[in-house]
């Protein structure tokens, strides 16, 4: 049976905070802002539609508390 070789240990080049600090700031593009806005609007509208459907078709009778 062949012997397994140990995995190399990760090099201590820096921690996550140092890595993230080196990333340059990139502002959102206008199209990205539009996509985020449309996604939020669509999500809220679909939640409203779901609430309306559930209230209209699956209403709990008044006596069933």
PDB file of C-alpha atoms in Angstrom:
ATOM      1  CA  UNK A   1       0.000   0.000   0.000  1.00  0.00           C
ATOM      2  CA  UNK A   2       1.560   3.341  -1.006  1.00  0.00           C
ATOM      3  CA  UNK A   3       2.119   5.890   1.685  1.00  0.00           C
ATOM      4  CA  UNK A   4       0.048   9.044   1.424  1.00  0.00           C
ATOM      5  CA  UNK A   5       1.934  12.282   1.215  1.00  0.00           C
ATOM      6  CA  UNK A   6       0.906  14.987   3.658  1.00  0.00           C
ATOM      7  CA  UNK A   7      -0.856  18.011   2.242  1.00  0.00           C
ATOM      8  CA  UNK A   8       1.199  21.181   2.235  1.00  0.00           C
ATOM      9  CA  UNK A   9       0.277  23.509   5.054  1.00  0.00           C
ATOM     10  CA  UNK A  10      -1.186  26.876   4.055  1.00  0.00           C
ATOM     11  CA  UNK A  11       1.402  29.615   3.969  1.00  0.00           C
ATOM     12  CA  UNK A  12       0.863  32.386   6.502  1.00  0.00           C
ATOM     13  CA  UNK A  13       0.926  35.200   3.926  1.00  0.00           C
ATOM     14  CA  UNK A  14      -1.671  37.261   5.723  1.00  0.00           C
ATOM     15  CA  UNK A  15      -5.073  37.093   7.174  1.00  0.00           C
ATOM     16  CA  UNK A  16      -8.427  37.801   5.599  1.00  0.00           C
ATOM     17  CA  UNK A  17      -8.527  41.425   6.750  1.00  0.00           C
ATOM     18  CA  UNK A  18      -5.232  42.143   4.984  1.00  0.00           C
ATOM     19  CA  UNK A  19      -6.448  40.470   1.817  1.00  0.00           C
ATOM     20  CA  UNK A  20      -9.692  42.449   1.811  1.00  0.00           C
ATOM     21  CA  UNK A  21      -7.852  45.702   2.518  1.00  0.00           C
ATOM     22  CA  UNK A  22      -5.816  45.236  -0.673  1.00  0.00           C
ATOM     23  CA  UNK A  23      -8.901  44.976  -2.898  1.00  0.00           C
ATOM     24  CA  UNK A  24      -9.529  48.303  -4.643  1.00  0.00           C
ATOM     25  CA  UNK A  25     -12.924  49.985  -4.204  1.00  0.00           C
ATOM     26  CA  UNK A  26     -15.237  49.435  -7.152  1.00  0.00           C
ATOM     27  CA  UNK A  27     -18.494  51.399  -7.128  1.00  0.00           C
ATOM     28  CA  UNK A  28     -21.631  49.814  -8.557  1.00  0.00           C
ATOM     29  CA  UNK A  29     -22.281  50.441 -12.212  1.00  0.00           C
ATOM     30  CA  UNK A  30     -25.544  52.185 -13.149  1.00  0.00           C
ATOM     31  CA  UNK A  31     -26.902  48.983 -14.714  1.00  0.00           C
ATOM     32  CA  UNK A  32     -26.139  47.091 -11.511  1.00  0.00           C
ATOM     33  CA  UNK A  33     -28.068  49.691  -9.505  1.00  0.00           C
ATOM     34  CA  UNK A  34     -31.014  49.336 -11.900  1.00  0.00           C
ATOM     35  CA  UNK A  35     -30.939  45.550 -11.621  1.00  0.00           C
ATOM     36  CA  UNK A  36     -30.932  45.738  -7.821  1.00  0.00           C
ATOM     37  CA  UNK A  37     -33.842  48.196  -7.827  1.00  0.00           C
ATOM     38  CA  UNK A  38     -35.891  46.120 -10.280  1.00  0.00           C
ATOM     39  CA  UNK A  39     -35.218  42.967  -8.268  1.00  0.00           C
ATOM     40  CA  UNK A  40     -36.433  44.618  -5.061  1.00  0.00           C
ATOM     41  CA  UNK A  41     -39.522  46.057  -6.781  1.00  0.00           C
ATOM     42  CA  UNK A  42     -40.354  42.709  -8.372  1.00  0.00           C
ATOM     43  CA  UNK A  43     -39.856  40.878  -5.062  1.00  0.00           C
ATOM     44  CA  UNK A  44     -42.135  43.255  -3.162  1.00  0.00           C
ATOM     45  CA  UNK A  45     -44.782  43.117  -5.911  1.00  0.00           C
ATOM     46  CA  UNK A  46     -44.742  39.317  -5.960  1.00  0.00           C
ATOM     47  CA  UNK A  47     -45.011  39.175  -2.177  1.00  0.00           C
ATOM     48  CA  UNK A  48     -48.048  41.459  -2.386  1.00  0.00           C
ATOM     49  CA  UNK A  49     -49.578  39.256  -5.075  1.00  0.00           C
ATOM     50  CA  UNK A  50     -48.954  36.151  -2.989  1.00  0.00           C
ATOM     51  CA  UNK A  51     -50.532  37.790   0.052  1.00  0.00           C
ATOM     52  CA  UNK A  52     -53.580  38.844  -1.985  1.00  0.00           C
ATOM     53  CA  UNK A  53     -54.004  35.338  -3.464  1.00  0.00           C
ATOM     54  CA  UNK A  54     -53.692  33.677  -0.066  1.00  0.00           C
ATOM     55  CA  UNK A  55     -56.139  36.132   1.547  1.00  0.00           C
ATOM     56  CA  UNK A  56     -58.638  35.781  -1.307  1.00  0.00           C
ATOM     57  CA  UNK A  57     -58.619  32.050  -1.912  1.00  0.00           C
ATOM     58  CA  UNK A  58     -57.470  30.593   1.406  1.00  0.00           C
ATOM     59  CA  UNK A  59     -59.237  32.811   3.936  1.00  0.00           C
ATOM     60  CA  UNK A  60     -59.823  31.330   7.373  1.00  0.00           C
ATOM     61  CA  UNK A  61     -63.530  31.202   8.305  1.00  0.00           C
ATOM     62  CA  UNK A  62     -64.610  33.624  11.055  1.00  0.00           C
ATOM     63  CA  UNK A  63     -65.550  30.903  13.573  1.00  0.00           C
ATOM     64  CA  UNK A  64     -62.320  28.859  13.210  1.00  0.00           C
ATOM     65  CA  UNK A  65     -60.112  30.744  15.635  1.00  0.00           C
TER      66      UNK A  65
END
